mmCIF file of C-alpha atoms in Angstrom:
data_model
loop_
_atom_site.group_PDB
_atom_site.id
_atom_site.type_symbol
_atom_site.label_atom_id
_atom_site.label_comp_id
_atom_site.label_asym_id
_atom_site.label_seq_id
_atom_site.Cartn_x
_atom_site.Cartn_y
_atom_site.Cartn_z
ATOM 1 C CA MET A 143 110.007 86.939 -21.947
ATOM 2 C CA ASN A 144 109.937 83.268 -21.908
ATOM 3 C CA ASN A 145 109.785 83.947 -18.140
ATOM 4 C CA PHE A 146 105.999 85.828 -17.892
ATOM 5 C CA ALA A 147 104.926 82.346 -21.088
ATOM 6 C CA VAL A 148 105.972 79.557 -18.282
ATOM 7 C CA ASN A 149 104.138 81.859 -15.157
ATOM 8 C CA GLU A 150 101.058 81.893 -17.548
ATOM 9 C CA PHE A 151 101.559 78.173 -18.195
ATOM 10 C CA TYR A 152 101.531 77.734 -15.628
ATOM 11 C CA SER A 153 98.965 79.475 -13.929
ATOM 12 C CA GLU A 154 96.754 78.020 -16.399
ATOM 13 C CA LYS A 155 97.068 74.477 -15.273
ATOM 14 C CA TYR A 156 96.175 75.219 -11.697
ATOM 15 C CA THR A 157 93.241 74.802 -9.866
ATOM 16 C CA PRO A 158 93.016 75.287 -6.508
ATOM 17 C CA LEU A 159 91.252 72.573 -4.311
ATOM 18 C CA PRO A 160 88.025 73.486 -2.597
ATOM 19 C CA SER A 161 88.274 74.223 1.050
ATOM 20 C CA VAL A 162 86.952 71.777 4.002
ATOM 21 C CA ASN A 163 84.311 74.272 4.732
ATOM 22 C CA SER A 164 82.529 73.558 1.318
ATOM 23 C CA LEU A 165 83.318 69.665 1.088
ATOM 24 C CA LEU A 166 80.875 70.075 4.396
ATOM 25 C CA LYS A 167 77.802 72.424 2.877
ATOM 26 C CA ILE A 168 78.249 70.037 -0.177
ATOM 27 C CA SER A 169 77.492 67.356 1.336
ATOM 28 C CA LEU A 170 74.979 68.520 3.393
ATOM 29 C CA GLY A 171 73.064 69.772 0.266
ATOM 30 C CA LEU A 172 73.112 66.757 -1.052
ATOM 31 C CA ILE A 173 72.062 64.311 1.872
ATOM 32 C CA LEU A 174 69.002 67.372 2.240
ATOM 33 C CA PHE A 175 67.911 66.625 -1.817
ATOM 34 C CA THR A 176 67.763 63.181 -1.352
ATOM 35 C CA MET A 177 65.916 63.185 1.721
ATOM 36 C CA ILE A 178 63.324 65.955 0.188
ATOM 37 C CA SER A 179 63.990 62.987 -3.215
ATOM 38 C CA THR A 180 63.081 60.084 -1.680
ATOM 39 C CA ALA A 181 60.247 62.000 0.182
ATOM 40 C CA LEU A 182 58.500 62.634 -2.856
ATOM 41 C CA VAL A 183 58.745 59.749 -4.216
ATOM 42 C CA TYR A 184 57.361 57.250 -1.413
ATOM 43 C CA ALA A 185 54.768 60.083 -0.900
ATOM 44 C CA GLU A 186 52.345 58.799 -3.014
ATOM 45 C CA THR A 187 47.883 60.399 -3.069
ATOM 46 C CA MET A 188 44.772 58.593 -4.155
ATOM 47 C CA SER A 189 41.024 59.912 -4.807
ATOM 48 C CA VAL A 190 38.022 58.622 -2.795
ATOM 49 C CA ASP A 191 34.830 59.859 -3.139
ATOM 50 C CA VAL A 192 31.722 61.033 -0.349
ATOM 51 C CA ASP A 193 28.792 61.321 -1.629
ATOM 52 C CA GLY A 194 29.698 63.252 -4.497
ATOM 53 C CA SER A 195 33.314 64.787 -3.163
ATOM 54 C CA THR A 196 35.947 63.074 -4.087
ATOM 55 C CA PHE A 197 39.009 64.460 -2.125
ATOM 56 C CA ASP A 198 42.690 64.000 -2.417
ATOM 57 C CA LEU A 199 44.453 61.122 0.559
ATOM 58 C CA GLU A 200 48.222 60.818 0.866
ATOM 59 C CA TYR A 201 50.083 58.302 1.804
ATOM 60 C CA ASP A 202 53.717 56.384 2.395
ATOM 61 C CA ALA A 203 53.499 52.850 2.512
ATOM 62 C CA THR A 204 56.090 50.646 3.397
ATOM 63 C CA GLY A 205 56.901 46.136 2.527
ATOM 64 C CA MET A 206 52.934 46.925 1.152
ATOM 65 C CA THR A 207 51.236 48.352 -1.224
ATOM 66 C CA VAL A 208 47.369 49.857 -1.102
ATOM 67 C CA SER A 209 45.735 49.199 -4.519
ATOM 68 C CA GLY A 210 41.493 51.431 -3.403
ATOM 69 C CA ILE A 211 40.786 53.380 -1.743
ATOM 70 C CA GLU A 212 36.844 53.986 -0.141
ATOM 71 C CA ALA A 213 34.387 55.807 1.502
ATOM 72 C CA ASP A 214 31.492 54.238 3.552
ATOM 73 C CA ALA A 215 29.410 57.617 5.048
ATOM 74 C CA GLU A 216 27.469 56.291 6.750
ATOM 75 C CA SER A 217 29.860 54.291 9.652
ATOM 76 C CA PHE A 218 32.154 57.006 8.840
ATOM 77 C CA SER A 219 34.679 54.987 7.869
ATOM 78 C CA ILE A 220 37.419 54.721 4.633
ATOM 79 C CA PHE A 221 39.083 51.045 3.628
ATOM 80 C CA LEU A 222 42.061 51.243 1.503
ATOM 81 C CA THR A 223 42.647 47.799 -0.165
ATOM 82 C CA VAL A 224 46.360 46.654 0.447
ATOM 83 C CA ASP A 225 48.796 44.349 -0.448
ATOM 84 C CA VAL A 226 51.966 43.295 2.360
ATOM 85 C CA THR A 227 54.615 42.376 0.395
ATOM 86 C CA GLU A 228 57.251 42.123 4.001
ATOM 87 C CA THR A 229 56.177 40.378 7.157
ATOM 88 C CA ASN A 230 55.334 44.157 8.618
ATOM 89 C CA GLY A 231 53.656 46.775 6.653
ATOM 90 C CA THR A 232 53.583 50.150 7.208
ATOM 91 C CA LEU A 233 51.576 52.636 6.031
ATOM 92 C CA ASP A 234 51.921 56.409 7.164
ATOM 93 C CA ILE A 235 48.285 58.297 5.998
ATOM 94 C CA THR A 236 47.486 62.164 6.165
ATOM 95 C CA ILE A 237 44.278 62.800 6.432
ATOM 96 C CA GLU A 238 42.944 65.787 6.044
ATOM 97 C CA ARG A 239 40.091 67.411 8.002
ATOM 98 C CA SER A 240 37.719 69.214 6.105
ATOM 99 C CA PHE A 241 37.831 65.763 4.740
ATOM 100 C CA PHE A 242 37.124 63.219 7.449
ATOM 101 C CA ASP A 243 37.716 63.268 11.261
ATOM 102 C CA SER A 244 38.129 61.946 14.652
ATOM 103 C CA VAL A 245 35.627 64.413 17.461
ATOM 104 C CA PHE A 246 33.301 64.661 20.227
ATOM 105 C CA GLU A 247 31.835 67.463 21.845
ATOM 106 C CA GLY A 248 33.783 69.835 19.537
ATOM 107 C CA LEU A 249 36.974 67.977 20.738
ATOM 108 C CA ASP A 250 40.204 65.216 19.359
ATOM 109 C CA ASP A 251 38.470 62.172 19.712
ATOM 110 C CA GLU A 252 40.636 58.615 18.414
ATOM 111 C CA PHE A 253 40.185 57.255 15.897
ATOM 112 C CA PHE A 254 39.975 53.582 15.030
ATOM 113 C CA VAL A 255 42.022 51.658 13.355
ATOM 114 C CA LEU A 256 41.714 47.376 12.232
ATOM 115 C CA ALA A 257 43.108 45.365 9.821
ATOM 116 C CA ASP A 258 40.924 42.991 8.971
ATOM 117 C CA GLY A 259 38.961 43.205 11.125
ATOM 118 C CA ASP A 260 41.137 43.125 14.256
ATOM 119 C CA PHE A 261 42.209 45.944 15.989
ATOM 120 C CA ALA A 262 45.348 47.422 14.449
ATOM 121 C CA ASN A 263 48.518 49.140 16.722
ATOM 122 C CA PHE A 264 48.751 52.734 15.314
ATOM 123 C CA ASP A 265 49.901 56.114 16.427
ATOM 124 C CA GLU A 266 48.720 59.944 16.186
ATOM 125 C CA THR A 267 52.044 61.381 14.798
ATOM 126 C CA GLU A 268 51.310 64.455 13.774
ATOM 127 C CA THR A 269 48.243 66.770 14.924
ATOM 128 C CA SER A 270 47.229 70.229 13.337
ATOM 129 C CA SER A 271 44.082 72.365 12.889
ATOM 130 C CA SER A 272 43.659 71.500 9.548
ATOM 131 C CA SER A 273 44.963 67.681 9.436
ATOM 132 C CA ARG A 274 46.255 64.456 11.484
ATOM 133 C CA ILE A 275 48.531 61.399 10.570
ATOM 134 C CA LEU A 276 48.522 57.584 11.558
ATOM 135 C CA ASN A 277 51.272 55.351 11.909
ATOM 136 C CA VAL A 278 49.596 51.692 10.991
ATOM 137 C CA GLU A 279 51.860 48.750 11.912
ATOM 138 C CA VAL A 280 50.227 46.449 8.604
ATOM 139 C CA PRO A 281 50.919 42.843 10.302
ATOM 140 C CA PHE A 282 51.818 40.605 6.449
ATOM 141 C CA GLY A 283 48.846 38.895 5.040
ATOM 142 C CA THR A 284 46.383 41.807 5.402
ATOM 143 C CA ASP A 285 43.773 42.756 2.593
ATOM 144 C CA GLU A 286 41.690 45.764 4.351
ATOM 145 C CA ILE A 287 42.707 48.229 7.159
ATOM 146 C CA GLU A 288 39.787 50.458 8.015
ATOM 147 C CA ILE A 289 39.841 53.357 9.306
ATOM 148 C CA ILE A 290 36.644 54.789 12.168
ATOM 149 C CA GLY A 291 36.453 58.088 12.421
ATOM 150 C CA SER A 292 32.993 60.563 13.428
ATOM 151 C CA VAL A 293 32.663 63.282 10.241
ATOM 152 C CA PHE A 294 32.841 63.786 6.809
ATOM 153 C CA GLY A 295 33.438 67.002 6.081
ATOM 154 C CA ASP A 296 33.357 70.625 8.338
ATOM 155 C CA SER A 297 34.588 68.709 11.314
ATOM 156 C CA THR A 298 32.515 71.794 13.417
ATOM 157 C CA THR A 299 29.517 68.941 11.787
ATOM 158 C CA VAL A 300 29.912 66.853 14.696
ATOM 159 C CA VAL A 301 27.970 63.243 14.699
ATOM 160 C CA PRO A 302 24.880 64.029 16.819
ATOM 161 C CA ASP A 303 24.697 62.418 20.145
ATOM 162 C CA THR A 304 22.733 60.003 21.306
ATOM 163 C CA SER A 305 23.745 59.816 24.585
ATOM 164 C CA GLU A 306 19.976 60.105 25.895
ATOM 165 C CA GLU A 307 18.925 57.047 23.182
ATOM 166 C CA ASP A 308 21.666 54.675 24.494
ATOM 167 C CA ALA A 309 20.271 55.926 28.476
ATOM 168 C CA ALA A 310 17.495 55.143 27.378
ATOM 169 C CA ALA A 311 18.291 51.836 25.779
ATOM 170 C CA ALA A 312 20.522 50.625 28.468
ATOM 171 C CA LYS A 313 17.471 51.678 31.495
ATOM 172 C CA ALA A 314 15.248 49.187 29.300
ATOM 173 C CA ALA A 315 18.024 46.416 29.240
ATOM 174 C CA ALA A 316 18.836 46.905 32.818
ATOM 175 C CA ASP A 317 14.790 46.866 33.337
ATOM 176 C CA ALA A 318 13.986 44.122 31.061
ATOM 177 C CA ALA A 319 16.735 41.746 33.064
ATOM 178 C CA ALA A 320 15.126 43.015 36.742
ATOM 179 C CA ALA A 321 11.774 41.127 35.556
ATOM 180 C CA LYS A 322 13.653 38.328 33.724
ATOM 181 C CA ASP A 323 14.997 37.754 37.114
ATOM 182 C CA ALA A 324 11.903 39.060 39.536
ATOM 183 C CA ALA A 325 10.428 36.263 37.133
ATOM 184 C CA ALA A 326 13.468 33.481 37.537
ATOM 185 C CA ALA A 327 13.345 34.441 40.897
ATOM 186 C CA LYS A 328 9.201 33.929 41.130
ATOM 187 C CA ALA A 329 9.093 30.193 39.896
ATOM 188 C CA ALA A 330 11.956 29.688 41.919
ATOM 189 C CA ALA A 331 9.231 30.280 45.257
ATOM 190 C CA ASP A 332 7.083 28.884 43.490
ATOM 191 C CA ALA A 333 8.723 25.567 43.014
ATOM 192 C CA ALA A 334 10.427 25.630 46.616
ATOM 193 C CA ALA A 335 6.347 26.290 48.266
ATOM 194 C CA ALA A 336 5.211 23.003 45.418
ATOM 195 C CA LYS A 337 7.639 20.921 46.550
ATOM 196 C CA THR A 338 6.366 21.979 50.650
ATOM 197 C CA ALA A 339 3.230 20.835 49.973
ATOM 198 C CA ALA A 340 4.162 17.879 48.828
ATOM 199 C CA ASP A 341 6.210 17.009 51.767
ATOM 200 C CA ALA A 342 3.667 17.397 54.411
ATOM 201 C CA ALA A 343 1.402 15.687 52.139
ATOM 202 C CA ALA A 344 3.542 12.929 51.729
ATOM 203 C CA ALA A 345 4.866 12.593 55.685
ATOM 204 C CA LYS A 346 0.966 12.925 56.075
ATOM 205 C CA ALA A 347 0.518 10.418 54.415
ATOM 206 C CA ALA A 348 2.881 8.639 56.637
ATOM 207 C CA ALA A 349 1.957 9.495 59.815
ATOM 208 C CA ASP A 350 -1.666 8.521 58.994
ATOM 209 C CA ASN A 351 -0.475 4.862 57.346
ATOM 210 C CA THR A 352 1.083 4.602 61.544
ATOM 211 C CA LEU A 353 -2.222 5.362 62.984
ATOM 212 C CA PRO A 354 -4.464 2.093 64.509
ATOM 213 C CA THR A 355 -7.661 2.599 61.574
ATOM 214 C CA GLN A 356 -10.180 0.269 64.500
ATOM 215 C CA CYS A 357 -9.948 0.396 68.632
ATOM 216 C CA GLY A 358 -11.748 -2.558 71.445
ATOM 217 C CA PRO A 359 -14.616 -2.195 72.708
ATOM 218 C CA GLY A 360 -16.341 0.649 74.230
ATOM 219 C CA THR A 361 -13.316 3.324 72.400
ATOM 220 C CA ILE A 362 -13.558 4.650 69.656
ATOM 221 C CA LEU A 363 -10.596 6.283 67.455
ATOM 222 C CA LYS A 364 -10.405 10.075 68.189
ATOM 223 C CA ASP A 365 -7.088 11.905 67.270
ATOM 224 C CA GLY A 366 -4.890 9.197 65.999
ATOM 225 C CA ALA A 367 -5.242 7.635 69.767
ATOM 226 C CA CYS A 368 -8.190 5.502 70.814
ATOM 227 C CA VAL A 369 -10.022 6.855 73.381
ATOM 228 C CA LEU A 370 -13.095 5.836 75.664
ATOM 229 C CA ASP A 371 -16.315 6.296 73.866
ATOM 230 C CA GLU A 372 -18.170 8.706 76.074
ATOM 231 C CA ARG A 373 -21.558 8.488 74.086
ATOM 232 C CA CYS A 374 -23.102 5.342 75.977
ATOM 233 C CA GLY A 375 -23.728 4.486 79.580
ATOM 234 C CA PRO A 376 -21.503 1.669 81.928
ATOM 235 C CA GLY A 377 -21.934 -1.854 80.597
ATOM 236 C CA THR A 378 -22.548 -0.032 77.355
ATOM 237 C CA ILE A 379 -20.815 -0.201 73.315
ATOM 238 C CA LEU A 380 -21.205 1.550 70.315
ATOM 239 C CA LYS A 381 -22.141 -0.890 67.679
ATOM 240 C CA ASP A 382 -23.589 -0.164 64.493
ATOM 241 C CA GLY A 383 -24.706 2.794 65.778
ATOM 242 C CA ALA A 384 -26.407 1.837 68.803
ATOM 243 C CA CYS A 385 -24.969 1.488 72.722
ATOM 244 C CA VAL A 386 -25.951 -2.415 73.340
ATOM 245 C CA LEU A 387 -25.171 -4.128 76.274
ATOM 246 C CA ASP A 388 -21.433 -5.141 77.390
ATOM 247 C CA LEU A 389 -21.441 -8.997 76.873
ATOM 248 C CA ALA A 390 -16.892 -8.693 77.659
ATOM 249 C CA THR A 391 -18.239 -6.543 80.748
ATOM 250 C CA GLN A 392 -21.933 -8.067 82.418
ATOM 251 C CA THR A 393 -21.710 -10.208 85.467
ATOM 252 C CA PRO A 394 -22.893 -13.746 85.104
ATOM 253 C CA SER A 395 -26.648 -14.879 85.501
ATOM 254 C CA SER A 396 -28.445 -17.012 88.334
ATOM 255 C CA LYS A 397 -27.424 -20.569 85.812
ATOM 256 C CA GLU A 398 -24.638 -19.938 85.706
ATOM 257 C CA MET A 399 -23.998 -19.253 89.496
ATOM 258 C CA GLY A 400 -25.838 -22.586 90.535
ATOM 259 C CA LYS A 401 -24.218 -24.584 88.825
ATOM 260 C CA GLU A 402 -20.852 -22.469 89.959
ATOM 261 C CA SER A 403 -22.130 -23.789 93.861
ATOM 262 C CA MET A 404 -23.409 -26.973 92.905
ATOM 263 C CA MET A 405 -20.264 -27.442 91.331
ATOM 264 C CA GLY A 406 -18.373 -26.591 94.794
ATOM 265 C CA PHE A 407 -20.548 -29.016 97.133
ATOM 266 C CA ILE A 408 -19.557 -31.681 95.363
ATOM 267 C CA ILE A 409 -16.181 -30.798 95.240
ATOM 268 C CA ALA A 410 -16.390 -30.552 99.359
ATOM 269 C CA PHE A 411 -18.280 -33.180 100.175
ATOM 270 C CA LEU A 412 -15.377 -35.288 97.961
ATOM 271 C CA GLY A 413 -12.893 -33.726 100.171
ATOM 272 C CA ALA A 414 -14.607 -34.913 102.864
ATOM 273 C CA GLY A 415 -15.399 -38.300 102.376
ATOM 274 C CA ILE A 416 -11.398 -38.538 101.120
ATOM 275 C CA VAL A 417 -10.897 -37.538 104.534
ATOM 276 C CA ALA A 418 -13.075 -39.706 106.233
ATOM 277 C CA VAL A 419 -11.918 -42.766 105.084
ATOM 278 C CA VAL A 420 -8.053 -41.739 105.506
ATOM 279 C CA PHE A 421 -8.928 -41.014 109.688
ATOM 280 C CA GLY A 422 -10.874 -44.788 109.359
ATOM 281 C CA ILE A 423 -8.313 -46.388 108.376
ATOM 282 C CA ILE A 424 -5.531 -44.294 110.495
ATOM 283 C CA ALA A 425 -7.834 -45.643 113.387
ATOM 284 C CA ARG A 426 -7.725 -49.522 112.791
ATOM 285 C CA SER A 427 -4.445 -49.616 112.411
ATOM 286 C CA GLN A 428 -4.012 -48.133 115.596
ATOM 287 C CA LYS A 429 -6.293 -50.467 117.259
ATOM 288 C CA LYS A 430 -4.515 -53.845 115.611
#
């Protein structure tokens, strides 16, 4: 009876320890619970209004806080007001396709993400038929994040294709540029032609200044050179529009010829007298 009571007492005090497998399962369960709890704690939701319709936007902010979200249907953008408390913040935002998307011709297109107007680094970490998740790096001091897409609401409603309008605008711009270049080229050509004409006029004026302005008797100025004037006969020149005798070419008159003959005769007589006197002196000296 006493032995039975002792055995009963020890059986009540002894409790077997859990096995290693049980401890491992408990540890994994605690880790999974912690991860789920962390996700539930940090994942936040904020409502945004688009043309009277309200949508819930889910995001996870690290090192920063989000104080407001707005949508602009005209620019196909959503704006997030943020306050970055660390050197670099991180924003994981889940975008439901039924609310906002970026597509082109029925296919997914890239979003554009700006941080205070500058392009921000981001990755699209997950894509499904119902949502797209973006991971955005937000620098310290950023106040606003803008995410640019192409459509609000149903993704099948794609932004109208403006390629034809863009092509027409590009062609118009190219034509305007070509016209401007042509006008500039014409102006340059006209300026060059005007300069060439001015240089030619200056050269002609300089040449005219070097040409003789008058010629001697019996010659005329022709093509910048003095040539014989063939309009008057021999021994005449053109003077005051009429042909007159060229005194420079006339033969001496009879009176002038008589004077010249008399002077020659006197000179000959004097020469003969001098010769006779010389011979007489010589003859007397020989007789003595």
